[in-house]
PDB file of C-alpha atoms in Angstrom:
ATOM      1  CA  UNK K   1       0.000   0.000   0.000  1.00 95.00           C
ATOM      2  CA  UNK K   2       1.315   3.423  -0.937  1.00 95.00           C
ATOM      3  CA  UNK K   3       0.133   6.898   0.051  1.00 95.00           C
ATOM      4  CA  UNK K   4      -1.675   8.928  -2.625  1.00 94.00           C
ATOM      5  CA  UNK K   5      -2.849  12.519  -2.271  1.00 93.00           C
ATOM      6  CA  UNK K   6      -6.112  13.664  -3.840  1.00 92.00           C
ATOM      7  CA  UNK K   7      -4.966  17.276  -3.817  1.00 85.00           C
ATOM      8  CA  UNK K   8      -7.210  20.298  -3.705  1.00 81.00           C
ATOM      9  CA  UNK K   9      -9.131  19.433  -6.874  1.00 81.00           C
ATOM     10  CA  UNK K  10     -12.858  18.927  -6.467  1.00 83.00           C
ATOM     11  CA  UNK K  11     -14.333  15.495  -7.040  1.00 89.00           C
ATOM     12  CA  UNK K  12     -15.853  14.469 -10.383  1.00 92.00           C
ATOM     13  CA  UNK K  13     -18.779  16.738 -11.242  1.00 92.00           C
ATOM     14  CA  UNK K  14     -21.001  13.744 -11.967  1.00 92.00           C
ATOM     15  CA  UNK K  15     -21.127  12.953  -8.228  1.00 92.00           C
ATOM     16  CA  UNK K  16     -23.090  16.150  -7.572  1.00 90.00           C
ATOM     17  CA  UNK K  17     -25.110  16.117 -10.791  1.00 90.00           C
ATOM     18  CA  UNK K  18     -28.876  16.471 -10.610  1.00 91.00           C
ATOM     19  CA  UNK K  19     -31.130  13.931 -12.258  1.00 87.00           C
ATOM     20  CA  UNK K  20     -34.417  14.321 -14.065  1.00 87.00           C
ATOM     21  CA  UNK K  21     -36.133  14.873 -10.716  1.00 88.00           C
ATOM     22  CA  UNK K  22     -33.743  17.812 -10.112  1.00 90.00           C
ATOM     23  CA  UNK K  23     -32.278  16.036  -7.096  1.00 92.00           C
ATOM     24  CA  UNK K  24     -28.747  14.798  -6.562  1.00 93.00           C
ATOM     25  CA  UNK K  25     -28.297  11.162  -5.631  1.00 92.00           C
ATOM     26  CA  UNK K  26     -27.368  12.221  -2.103  1.00 93.00           C
ATOM     27  CA  UNK K  27     -30.641  14.144  -1.794  1.00 92.00           C
ATOM     28  CA  UNK K  28     -32.572  11.112  -2.997  1.00 93.00           C
ATOM     29  CA  UNK K  29     -30.697   8.951  -0.486  1.00 92.00           C
ATOM     30  CA  UNK K  30     -31.538  11.426   2.270  1.00 93.00           C
ATOM     31  CA  UNK K  31     -35.247  11.253   1.367  1.00 92.00           C
ATOM     32  CA  UNK K  32     -35.053   7.455   1.308  1.00 93.00           C
ATOM     33  CA  UNK K  33     -33.589   7.330   4.814  1.00 90.00           C
ATOM     34  CA  UNK K  34     -36.360   9.586   6.158  1.00 89.00           C
ATOM     35  CA  UNK K  35     -39.105   7.166   5.147  1.00 89.00           C
ATOM     36  CA  UNK K  36     -40.642   5.177   7.954  1.00 86.00           C
ATOM     37  CA  UNK K  37     -39.983   1.441   7.969  1.00 82.00           C
ATOM     38  CA  UNK K  38     -42.893  -0.867   8.868  1.00 83.00           C
ATOM     39  CA  UNK K  39     -42.454  -2.611  12.193  1.00 81.00           C
ATOM     40  CA  UNK K  40     -40.704  -5.938  11.879  1.00 78.00           C
ATOM     41  CA  UNK K  41     -39.033  -5.051   8.589  1.00 82.00           C
ATOM     42  CA  UNK K  42     -35.518  -3.867   7.859  1.00 82.00           C
ATOM     43  CA  UNK K  43     -34.814  -0.751   5.863  1.00 83.00           C
ATOM     44  CA  UNK K  44     -33.565  -1.517   2.380  1.00 86.00           C
ATOM     45  CA  UNK K  45     -30.254   0.063   1.496  1.00 87.00           C
ATOM     46  CA  UNK K  46     -30.453   2.914  -0.985  1.00 90.00           C
ATOM     47  CA  UNK K  47     -29.250   1.858  -4.438  1.00 91.00           C
ATOM     48  CA  UNK K  48     -26.388   4.198  -5.334  1.00 92.00           C
ATOM     49  CA  UNK K  49     -25.374   4.177  -8.992  1.00 92.00           C
ATOM     50  CA  UNK K  50     -23.594   7.390  -9.964  1.00 92.00           C
ATOM     51  CA  UNK K  51     -20.339   6.535  -8.160  1.00 93.00           C
ATOM     52  CA  UNK K  52     -19.787   3.811 -10.794  1.00 93.00           C
ATOM     53  CA  UNK K  53     -19.782   6.294 -13.683  1.00 93.00           C
ATOM     54  CA  UNK K  54     -16.832   6.326 -16.091  1.00 93.00           C
ATOM     55  CA  UNK K  55     -15.765   9.826 -14.994  1.00 94.00           C
ATOM     56  CA  UNK K  56     -15.307   8.603 -11.418  1.00 94.00           C
ATOM     57  CA  UNK K  57     -13.391   5.499 -12.504  1.00 94.00           C
ATOM     58  CA  UNK K  58     -11.139   7.601 -14.726  1.00 93.00           C
ATOM     59  CA  UNK K  59     -10.251  10.009 -11.913  1.00 94.00           C
ATOM     60  CA  UNK K  60      -9.533   7.127  -9.534  1.00 94.00           C
ATOM     61  CA  UNK K  61      -7.403   5.399 -12.148  1.00 93.00           C
ATOM     62  CA  UNK K  62      -5.367   8.585 -12.594  1.00 93.00           C
ATOM     63  CA  UNK K  63      -4.942   8.971  -8.837  1.00 94.00           C
ATOM     64  CA  UNK K  64      -3.701   5.393  -8.313  1.00 94.00           C
ATOM     65  CA  UNK K  65      -2.114   4.768 -11.737  1.00 94.00           C
ATOM     66  CA  UNK K  66      -4.502   1.949 -12.557  1.00 92.00           C
ATOM     67  CA  UNK K  67      -3.671   0.050  -9.361  1.00 94.00           C
ATOM     68  CA  UNK K  68      -5.737  -1.195  -6.436  1.00 94.00           C
ATOM     69  CA  UNK K  69      -5.533   1.383  -3.645  1.00 96.00           C
ATOM     70  CA  UNK K  70      -4.872  -1.329  -1.065  1.00 96.00           C
ATOM     71  CA  UNK K  71      -2.636  -4.001  -2.587  1.00 94.00           C
ATOM     72  CA  UNK K  72      -1.076  -2.110  -5.556  1.00 95.00           C
ATOM     73  CA  UNK K  73      -1.929  -4.740  -8.169  1.00 93.00           C
ATOM     74  CA  UNK K  74      -3.026  -3.763 -11.670  1.00 91.00           C
ATOM     75  CA  UNK K  75      -6.720  -4.598 -11.547  1.00 81.00           C
ATOM     76  CA  UNK K  76      -7.391  -4.198 -15.303  1.00 72.00           C
ATOM     77  CA  UNK K  77      -5.532  -7.403 -16.103  1.00 66.00           C
ATOM     78  CA  UNK K  78      -7.859  -9.584 -14.042  1.00 67.00           C
ATOM     79  CA  UNK K  79     -11.247  -7.857 -13.719  1.00 69.00           C
ATOM     80  CA  UNK K  80     -13.013  -4.483 -13.971  1.00 77.00           C
ATOM     81  CA  UNK K  81     -12.266  -2.136 -11.093  1.00 84.00           C
ATOM     82  CA  UNK K  82     -14.497  -2.113  -8.037  1.00 89.00           C
ATOM     83  CA  UNK K  83     -15.204   1.445  -6.914  1.00 93.00           C
ATOM     84  CA  UNK K  84     -14.866   0.860  -3.202  1.00 94.00           C
ATOM     85  CA  UNK K  85     -16.360   2.876  -0.325  1.00 96.00           C
ATOM     86  CA  UNK K  86     -13.804   3.214   2.461  1.00 97.00           C
ATOM     87  CA  UNK K  87     -16.685   3.709   4.882  1.00 97.00           C
ATOM     88  CA  UNK K  88     -19.275   1.195   3.593  1.00 96.00           C
ATOM     89  CA  UNK K  89     -22.393   2.845   2.191  1.00 94.00           C
ATOM     90  CA  UNK K  90     -25.160   0.304   2.934  1.00 92.00           C
ATOM     91  CA  UNK K  91     -24.249  -1.703   6.041  1.00 92.00           C
ATOM     92  CA  UNK K  92     -21.495  -2.251   8.593  1.00 94.00           C
ATOM     93  CA  UNK K  93     -20.363  -5.760   9.429  1.00 93.00           C
ATOM     94  CA  UNK K  94     -21.185  -6.694  13.014  1.00 91.00           C
ATOM     95  CA  UNK K  95     -23.453  -3.654  13.463  1.00 91.00           C
ATOM     96  CA  UNK K  96     -26.957  -5.001  12.824  1.00 87.00           C
ATOM     97  CA  UNK K  97     -28.691  -1.675  13.459  1.00 86.00           C
ATOM     98  CA  UNK K  98     -26.322   0.444  11.385  1.00 91.00           C
ATOM     99  CA  UNK K  99     -27.600   1.548   7.963  1.00 91.00           C
ATOM    100  CA  UNK K 100     -24.100   2.151   6.668  1.00 93.00           C
ATOM    101  CA  UNK K 101     -22.476   5.486   5.924  1.00 96.00           C
ATOM    102  CA  UNK K 102     -25.101   6.254   3.293  1.00 94.00           C
ATOM    103  CA  UNK K 103     -24.438  10.006   3.466  1.00 95.00           C
ATOM    104  CA  UNK K 104     -20.904   9.295   2.180  1.00 95.00           C
ATOM    105  CA  UNK K 105     -22.094   7.134  -0.694  1.00 94.00           C
ATOM    106  CA  UNK K 106     -21.328   9.919  -3.187  1.00 93.00           C
ATOM    107  CA  UNK K 107     -18.468  11.556  -1.295  1.00 94.00           C
ATOM    108  CA  UNK K 108     -15.333  11.733  -3.480  1.00 95.00           C
ATOM    109  CA  UNK K 109     -12.958  11.376  -0.533  1.00 95.00           C
ATOM    110  CA  UNK K 110     -14.697   8.119   0.453  1.00 96.00           C
ATOM    111  CA  UNK K 111     -14.126   6.420  -2.917  1.00 96.00           C
ATOM    112  CA  UNK K 112     -11.144   4.239  -3.811  1.00 96.00           C
ATOM    113  CA  UNK K 113     -10.286   1.920  -6.730  1.00 95.00           C
ATOM    114  CA  UNK K 114     -10.078  -1.662  -5.609  1.00 94.00           C
ATOM    115  CA  UNK K 115      -9.392  -5.126  -6.998  1.00 92.00           C
ATOM    116  CA  UNK K 116     -12.024  -7.772  -6.368  1.00 90.00           C
ATOM    117  CA  UNK K 117      -9.835  -9.701  -3.918  1.00 90.00           C
ATOM    118  CA  UNK K 118      -9.347  -6.711  -1.608  1.00 91.00           C
ATOM    119  CA  UNK K 119     -12.962  -5.591  -1.876  1.00 91.00           C
ATOM    120  CA  UNK K 120     -14.999  -8.801  -1.885  1.00 86.00           C
ATOM    121  CA  UNK K 121     -15.051 -11.495   0.787  1.00 84.00           C
ATOM    122  CA  UNK K 122     -13.347 -14.565  -0.636  1.00 84.00           C
ATOM    123  CA  UNK K 123     -11.458 -17.596   0.654  1.00 80.00           C
ATOM    124  CA  UNK K 124      -7.715 -17.042   0.366  1.00 80.00           C
ATOM    125  CA  UNK K 125      -4.594 -18.877   1.462  1.00 74.00           C
ATOM    126  CA  UNK K 126      -2.788 -16.611   3.904  1.00 75.00           C
ATOM    127  CA  UNK K 127       0.074 -17.027   6.418  1.00 69.00           C
ATOM    128  CA  UNK K 128      -0.902 -18.198   9.880  1.00 61.00           C
ATOM    129  CA  UNK K 129       2.543 -18.215  11.454  1.00 56.00           C
ATOM    130  CA  UNK K 130       5.971 -17.035  10.325  1.00 57.00           C
ATOM    131  CA  UNK K 131       9.243 -18.308  11.738  1.00 54.00           C
ATOM    132  CA  UNK K 132      12.816 -18.921  10.633  1.00 49.00           C
ATOM    133  CA  UNK K 133      11.799 -22.495   9.873  1.00 44.00           C
ATOM    134  CA  UNK K 134       8.610 -22.257   7.841  1.00 52.00           C
ATOM    135  CA  UNK K 135       5.482 -20.331   6.964  1.00 56.00           C
ATOM    136  CA  UNK K 136       2.312 -22.086   8.063  1.00 55.00           C
ATOM    137  CA  UNK K 137      -0.749 -21.286   5.970  1.00 64.00           C
ATOM    138  CA  UNK K 138      -4.476 -21.499   6.387  1.00 71.00           C
ATOM    139  CA  UNK K 139      -7.435 -20.820   4.114  1.00 79.00           C
ATOM    140  CA  UNK K 140      -9.566 -18.024   5.480  1.00 78.00           C
ATOM    141  CA  UNK K 141     -12.012 -15.365   4.352  1.00 79.00           C
ATOM    142  CA  UNK K 142     -10.418 -12.026   3.542  1.00 85.00           C
ATOM    143  CA  UNK K 143     -11.657  -8.965   1.675  1.00 87.00           C
ATOM    144  CA  UNK K 144     -13.204  -5.793   3.045  1.00 92.00           C
ATOM    145  CA  UNK K 145     -16.853  -5.979   1.908  1.00 92.00           C
ATOM    146  CA  UNK K 146     -18.809  -4.122   4.662  1.00 94.00           C
ATOM    147  CA  UNK K 147     -16.090  -4.386   7.296  1.00 94.00           C
ATOM    148  CA  UNK K 148     -15.146  -1.106   9.000  1.00 96.00           C
ATOM    149  CA  UNK K 149     -13.833  -1.578  12.548  1.00 95.00           C
ATOM    150  CA  UNK K 150     -13.237   1.501  14.684  1.00 95.00           C
ATOM    151  CA  UNK K 151     -11.421   2.115  17.936  1.00 94.00           C
ATOM    152  CA  UNK K 152     -13.513   5.110  18.961  1.00 94.00           C
ATOM    153  CA  UNK K 153     -17.150   6.214  18.742  1.00 94.00           C
ATOM    154  CA  UNK K 154     -19.054   4.864  15.749  1.00 95.00           C
ATOM    155  CA  UNK K 155     -20.734   7.518  13.594  1.00 95.00           C
ATOM    156  CA  UNK K 156     -24.424   6.675  13.367  1.00 92.00           C
ATOM    157  CA  UNK K 157     -25.775   9.484  11.227  1.00 90.00           C
ATOM    158  CA  UNK K 158     -25.075  12.344   8.876  1.00 92.00           C
ATOM    159  CA  UNK K 159     -24.420  14.831  11.676  1.00 92.00           C
ATOM    160  CA  UNK K 160     -21.964  12.594  13.565  1.00 94.00           C
ATOM    161  CA  UNK K 161     -18.333  13.607  14.017  1.00 94.00           C
ATOM    162  CA  UNK K 162     -16.254  11.198  11.927  1.00 95.00           C
ATOM    163  CA  UNK K 163     -13.041  12.297  13.648  1.00 94.00           C
ATOM    164  CA  UNK K 164     -14.176  10.449  16.795  1.00 96.00           C
ATOM    165  CA  UNK K 165     -14.266   7.064  15.078  1.00 96.00           C
ATOM    166  CA  UNK K 166     -10.527   6.258  14.976  1.00 95.00           C
ATOM    167  CA  UNK K 167     -10.753   3.797  12.034  1.00 96.00           C
ATOM    168  CA  UNK K 168      -8.634   0.659  12.303  1.00 95.00           C
ATOM    169  CA  UNK K 169      -8.331   0.339   8.509  1.00 96.00           C
ATOM    170  CA  UNK K 170      -5.764   2.344   6.575  1.00 97.00           C
ATOM    171  CA  UNK K 171      -6.840   4.716   3.806  1.00 97.00           C
ATOM    172  CA  UNK K 172      -3.868   5.557   1.562  1.00 97.00           C
ATOM    173  CA  UNK K 173      -5.325   8.991   0.766  1.00 96.00           C
ATOM    174  CA  UNK K 174      -5.572   9.929   4.444  1.00 95.00           C
ATOM    175  CA  UNK K 175      -2.831   7.889   6.095  1.00 96.00           C
ATOM    176  CA  UNK K 176       0.842   7.176   5.522  1.00 95.00           C
ATOM    177  CA  UNK K 177       0.929   3.371   5.215  1.00 96.00           C
ATOM    178  CA  UNK K 178       4.706   3.474   5.734  1.00 94.00           C
ATOM    179  CA  UNK K 179       4.056   4.304   9.388  1.00 93.00           C
ATOM    180  CA  UNK K 180       2.048   1.115   9.886  1.00 94.00           C
ATOM    181  CA  UNK K 181       3.336  -1.465   7.388  1.00 93.00           C
ATOM    182  CA  UNK K 182       6.700  -2.902   6.458  1.00 89.00           C
ATOM    183  CA  UNK K 183       7.900  -5.834   4.378  1.00 89.00           C
ATOM    184  CA  UNK K 184       9.866  -8.993   4.955  1.00 84.00           C
ATOM    185  CA  UNK K 185      12.690  -8.601   2.455  1.00 83.00           C
ATOM    186  CA  UNK K 186      15.075 -11.160   3.887  1.00 75.00           C
ATOM    187  CA  UNK K 187      16.025 -14.378   2.165  1.00 66.00           C
ATOM    188  CA  UNK K 188      14.285 -17.572   3.140  1.00 58.00           C
ATOM    189  CA  UNK K 189      10.906 -18.172   4.723  1.00 58.00           C
ATOM    190  CA  UNK K 190       8.570 -15.221   4.948  1.00 61.00           C
ATOM    191  CA  UNK K 191      10.075 -13.157   2.124  1.00 76.00           C
ATOM    192  CA  UNK K 192       7.502 -10.970   0.391  1.00 83.00           C
ATOM    193  CA  UNK K 193       5.151 -10.751   3.353  1.00 85.00           C
ATOM    194  CA  UNK K 194       3.533  -7.503   4.474  1.00 90.00           C
ATOM    195  CA  UNK K 195       3.887  -7.094   8.231  1.00 88.00           C
ATOM    196  CA  UNK K 196       2.497  -4.655  10.814  1.00 90.00           C
ATOM    197  CA  UNK K 197       5.203  -2.206  11.788  1.00 89.00           C
ATOM    198  CA  UNK K 198       6.769  -2.339  15.215  1.00 83.00           C
ATOM    199  CA  UNK K 199       5.857   0.457  17.622  1.00 72.00           C
ATOM    200  CA  UNK K 200       9.098   1.391  19.346  1.00 58.00           C
ATOM    201  CA  UNK K 201      11.987  -0.998  19.900  1.00 49.00           C
ATOM    202  CA  UNK K 202       9.966  -3.751  21.566  1.00 46.00           C
ATOM    203  CA  UNK K 203       7.984  -4.758  18.492  1.00 45.00           C
ATOM    204  CA  UNK K 204       8.501  -8.214  17.044  1.00 50.00           C
ATOM    205  CA  UNK K 205       8.613  -9.198  13.374  1.00 54.00           C
ATOM    206  CA  UNK K 206       5.560 -11.433  13.488  1.00 55.00           C
ATOM    207  CA  UNK K 207       2.408 -11.542  11.405  1.00 61.00           C
ATOM    208  CA  UNK K 208      -0.429 -12.141  13.876  1.00 65.00           C
ATOM    209  CA  UNK K 209      -3.484 -13.777  12.333  1.00 69.00           C
ATOM    210  CA  UNK K 210      -6.881 -13.990  14.010  1.00 69.00           C
ATOM    211  CA  UNK K 211     -10.246 -14.240  12.276  1.00 70.00           C
ATOM    212  CA  UNK K 212     -11.763 -12.084  15.012  1.00 84.00           C
ATOM    213  CA  UNK K 213     -10.660  -8.457  14.621  1.00 88.00           C
ATOM    214  CA  UNK K 214     -10.832  -7.677  18.337  1.00 89.00           C
ATOM    215  CA  UNK K 215      -8.547 -10.636  19.104  1.00 88.00           C
ATOM    216  CA  UNK K 216      -6.203  -9.578  16.291  1.00 87.00           C
ATOM    217  CA  UNK K 217      -6.001  -6.019  17.641  1.00 90.00           C
ATOM    218  CA  UNK K 218      -5.268  -7.311  21.134  1.00 89.00           C
ATOM    219  CA  UNK K 219      -2.508  -9.602  19.866  1.00 87.00           C
ATOM    220  CA  UNK K 220      -0.913  -6.801  17.837  1.00 87.00           C
ATOM    221  CA  UNK K 221      -0.977  -4.520  20.880  1.00 88.00           C
ATOM    222  CA  UNK K 222       0.646  -7.199  23.056  1.00 85.00           C
ATOM    223  CA  UNK K 223       3.404  -7.691  20.468  1.00 84.00           C
ATOM    224  CA  UNK K 224       4.105  -3.962  20.160  1.00 86.00           C
ATOM    225  CA  UNK K 225       2.823  -3.769  16.583  1.00 89.00           C
ATOM    226  CA  UNK K 226       0.680  -1.247  14.754  1.00 92.00           C
ATOM    227  CA  UNK K 227      -2.935  -2.288  15.300  1.00 93.00           C
ATOM    228  CA  UNK K 228      -4.045  -0.441  12.178  1.00 95.00           C
ATOM    229  CA  UNK K 229      -1.344  -2.199  10.196  1.00 94.00           C
ATOM    230  CA  UNK K 230      -2.302  -5.648  11.501  1.00 91.00           C
ATOM    231  CA  UNK K 231      -6.034  -5.129  10.947  1.00 93.00           C
ATOM    232  CA  UNK K 232      -5.523  -3.709   7.448  1.00 95.00           C
ATOM    233  CA  UNK K 233      -3.338  -6.645   6.414  1.00 93.00           C
ATOM    234  CA  UNK K 234      -5.965  -9.070   7.659  1.00 90.00           C
ATOM    235  CA  UNK K 235      -9.090  -7.388   6.289  1.00 93.00           C
ATOM    236  CA  UNK K 236      -7.724  -6.410   2.873  1.00 94.00           C
ATOM    237  CA  UNK K 237      -5.933  -9.742   2.542  1.00 91.00           C
ATOM    238  CA  UNK K 238      -2.546  -8.181   1.799  1.00 92.00           C
ATOM    239  CA  UNK K 239      -0.779 -11.519   2.301  1.00 90.00           C
ATOM    240  CA  UNK K 240      -2.824 -13.553  -0.153  1.00 89.00           C
ATOM    241  CA  UNK K 241      -0.596 -16.371  -1.337  1.00 86.00           C
ATOM    242  CA  UNK K 242      -0.414 -15.334  -4.991  1.00 87.00           C
ATOM    243  CA  UNK K 243       0.379 -11.744  -4.046  1.00 89.00           C
ATOM    244  CA  UNK K 244       3.187 -12.801  -1.711  1.00 88.00           C
ATOM    245  CA  UNK K 245       4.608 -14.906  -4.525  1.00 88.00           C
ATOM    246  CA  UNK K 246       4.535 -11.910  -6.901  1.00 91.00           C
ATOM    247  CA  UNK K 247       6.275  -9.688  -4.348  1.00 91.00           C
ATOM    248  CA  UNK K 248       8.894 -12.413  -3.887  1.00 89.00           C
ATOM    249  CA  UNK K 249       9.483 -12.421  -7.653  1.00 92.00           C
ATOM    250  CA  UNK K 250       9.936  -8.657  -7.509  1.00 93.00           C
ATOM    251  CA  UNK K 251      12.399  -9.054  -4.630  1.00 92.00           C
ATOM    252  CA  UNK K 252      14.401 -11.600  -6.614  1.00 91.00           C
ATOM    253  CA  UNK K 253      14.578  -9.158  -9.527  1.00 93.00           C
ATOM    254  CA  UNK K 254      15.736  -6.350  -7.253  1.00 94.00           C
ATOM    255  CA  UNK K 255      18.261  -8.639  -5.614  1.00 92.00           C
ATOM    256  CA  UNK K 256      19.691  -9.526  -9.031  1.00 94.00           C
ATOM    257  CA  UNK K 257      20.019  -5.827  -9.875  1.00 95.00           C
ATOM    258  CA  UNK K 258      21.756  -5.317  -6.536  1.00 93.00           C
ATOM    259  CA  UNK K 259      24.199  -8.108  -7.328  1.00 93.00           C
ATOM    260  CA  UNK K 260      25.036  -6.540 -10.705  1.00 94.00           C
ATOM    261  CA  UNK K 261      25.549  -3.082  -9.193  1.00 93.00           C
ATOM    262  CA  UNK K 262      27.870  -4.387  -6.492  1.00 90.00           C
ATOM    263  CA  UNK K 263      29.868  -6.556  -8.890  1.00 91.00           C
ATOM    264  CA  UNK K 264      30.256  -3.730 -11.420  1.00 92.00           C
ATOM    265  CA  UNK K 265      31.324  -1.405  -8.619  1.00 89.00           C
ATOM    266  CA  UNK K 266      33.970  -3.878  -7.518  1.00 88.00           C
ATOM    267  CA  UNK K 267      35.361  -4.194 -11.048  1.00 88.00           C
ATOM    268  CA  UNK K 268      35.376  -0.407 -11.555  1.00 86.00           C
ATOM    269  CA  UNK K 269      37.201   0.029  -8.263  1.00 84.00           C
ATOM    270  CA  UNK K 270      39.907  -2.446  -9.313  1.00 83.00           C
ATOM    271  CA  UNK K 271      40.275  -0.898 -12.761  1.00 81.00           C
ATOM    272  CA  UNK K 272      40.568   2.563 -11.251  1.00 80.00           C
ATOM    273  CA  UNK K 273      43.807   1.745  -9.479  1.00 76.00           C
ATOM    274  CA  UNK K 274      46.716   4.100 -10.255  1.00 65.00           C
ATOM    275  CA  UNK K 275      48.603   1.654 -12.438  1.00 70.00           C
ATOM    276  CA  UNK K 276      45.562   0.981 -14.660  1.00 67.00           C
ATOM    277  CA  UNK K 277      43.294   3.983 -14.466  1.00 61.00           C
ATOM    278  CA  UNK K 278      45.318   6.153 -16.859  1.00 70.00           C
ATOM    279  CA  UNK K 279      45.230   3.692 -19.754  1.00 76.00           C
ATOM    280  CA  UNK K 280      42.766   4.985 -22.368  1.00 80.00           C
ATOM    281  CA  UNK K 281      41.139   1.610 -23.014  1.00 81.00           C
ATOM    282  CA  UNK K 282      40.675   1.116 -19.281  1.00 81.00           C
ATOM    283  CA  UNK K 283      39.169   4.594 -18.977  1.00 81.00           C
ATOM    284  CA  UNK K 284      36.669   3.719 -21.708  1.00 84.00           C
ATOM    285  CA  UNK K 285      35.807   0.450 -19.993  1.00 85.00           C
ATOM    286  CA  UNK K 286      35.312   2.237 -16.667  1.00 85.00           C
ATOM    287  CA  UNK K 287      33.028   4.755 -18.366  1.00 87.00           C
ATOM    288  CA  UNK K 288      30.954   2.004 -19.995  1.00 90.00           C
ATOM    289  CA  UNK K 289      30.663   0.058 -16.748  1.00 90.00           C
ATOM    290  CA  UNK K 290      29.679   3.165 -14.805  1.00 90.00           C
ATOM    291  CA  UNK K 291      27.020   3.945 -17.421  1.00 92.00           C
ATOM    292  CA  UNK K 292      25.710   0.378 -17.158  1.00 93.00           C
ATOM    293  CA  UNK K 293      25.590   0.707 -13.390  1.00 91.00           C
ATOM    294  CA  UNK K 294      23.543   3.901 -13.733  1.00 93.00           C
ATOM    295  CA  UNK K 295      21.132   2.175 -16.118  1.00 95.00           C
ATOM    296  CA  UNK K 296      20.598  -0.637 -13.629  1.00 94.00           C
ATOM    297  CA  UNK K 297      19.949   1.876 -10.843  1.00 93.00           C
ATOM    298  CA  UNK K 298      17.388   3.537 -13.124  1.00 95.00           C
ATOM    299  CA  UNK K 299      15.675   0.166 -13.585  1.00 95.00           C
ATOM    300  CA  UNK K 300      15.495  -0.278  -9.819  1.00 95.00           C
ATOM    301  CA  UNK K 301      14.092   3.240  -9.416  1.00 94.00           C
ATOM    302  CA  UNK K 302      11.423   2.496 -12.043  1.00 96.00           C
ATOM    303  CA  UNK K 303      10.222  -0.481 -10.007  1.00 96.00           C
ATOM    304  CA  UNK K 304       9.770   1.884  -7.051  1.00 95.00           C
ATOM    305  CA  UNK K 305       7.889   4.572  -8.991  1.00 95.00           C
ATOM    306  CA  UNK K 306       4.225   5.249  -8.068  1.00 95.00           C
ATOM    307  CA  UNK K 307       3.119   3.784 -11.407  1.00 94.00           C
ATOM    308  CA  UNK K 308       4.674   0.351 -10.744  1.00 95.00           C
ATOM    309  CA  UNK K 309       2.846  -2.529  -9.032  1.00 94.00           C
ATOM    310  CA  UNK K 310       3.986  -3.253  -5.466  1.00 95.00           C
ATOM    311  CA  UNK K 311       6.034  -0.048  -5.550  1.00 96.00           C
ATOM    312  CA  UNK K 312       5.936   0.354  -1.760  1.00 96.00           C
ATOM    313  CA  UNK K 313       7.690  -3.009  -1.481  1.00 94.00           C
ATOM    314  CA  UNK K 314      10.324  -1.884  -3.982  1.00 95.00           C
ATOM    315  CA  UNK K 315      10.833   1.370  -2.056  1.00 95.00           C
ATOM    316  CA  UNK K 316      11.386  -0.621   1.142  1.00 92.00           C
ATOM    317  CA  UNK K 317      13.904  -2.905  -0.586  1.00 92.00           C
ATOM    318  CA  UNK K 318      15.884  -0.018  -2.079  1.00 93.00           C
ATOM    319  CA  UNK K 319      15.910   1.755   1.292  1.00 91.00           C
ATOM    320  CA  UNK K 320      17.341  -1.389   2.890  1.00 89.00           C
ATOM    321  CA  UNK K 321      19.874  -1.734   0.054  1.00 90.00           C
ATOM    322  CA  UNK K 322      21.137   1.808   0.637  1.00 88.00           C
ATOM    323  CA  UNK K 323      21.507   1.134   4.357  1.00 86.00           C
ATOM    324  CA  UNK K 324      23.488  -2.031   3.666  1.00 84.00           C
ATOM    325  CA  UNK K 325      25.669  -0.197   1.158  1.00 81.00           C
ATOM    326  CA  UNK K 326      26.501   2.316   3.858  1.00 76.00           C
ATOM    327  CA  UNK K 327      27.339  -0.535   6.211  1.00 66.00           C
ATOM    328  CA  UNK K 328      29.526  -2.251   3.642  1.00 65.00           C
ATOM    329  CA  UNK K 329      26.820  -4.790   2.692  1.00 59.00           C
ATOM    330  CA  UNK K 330      27.487  -6.753   5.837  1.00 48.00           C
ATOM    331  CA  UNK K 331      23.853  -7.956   5.974  1.00 44.00           C
TER     332      UNK K 331
END
């Protein structure tokens, strides 16, 4: 997950457009919610439609470079984008009497582009336990759907103060995921995993997994980990098996580039010795090798650009690479 800023631009005009009845969709939703519900019946959720318009999808695609806001995969290659409501519009999981955040159903800042695996509840293979020996897996339901856990006071209506909710899920347009998530970029078991970030020096590099969100939050707290990071990983399914495998492939590519850069640097250093460095042919070779090294660094930087899939993982790898370079690549 990577931070993305919406900027000061207003949302797509279609979200506030008036229909044939001269009402916006929000105004129609407001009228719908005012209607009395017969005793013994549940209120039907209002059927929002305008948020799925092409103008909205285009703006979201531009904002996230055609990637899922949560997992950074290119959604177009597997399925049409789901326009996701960060705060669910029609219901809230575990809150039987909550009608959803219907008043945010057309709110631009509540909309995100999402792949079907992050947005819809599906069975996925995901890590249960990570150790130096192995990664144990289990099949469990992940995907956000109507899930929206909060640590504070739940907003129940249009006039409620949303700032009191303290959401446990990360929103990359509001939050800096780098403060809550990090990646296992070591060799061996666990490589490619997204992990909740340690809070202070006592945090442990573990990936707690609990189907119950309250139990998960408690375990993360006990381990000194970011609760919002742990809950987001679990709910969005950021460690789905296939995704971890793709991040591992990216890590292997970055590691190969690192190997080339280090080896070229070693050769250039040897050729630059006083007794060789003044020979014209050697100078040309050094120049060519240095240029090749720069090209490889550019390739690594491209993998970390906002347009690239799993770019936050690539950023974390390159950051670690720079630290190891400064330490003489002792790690």
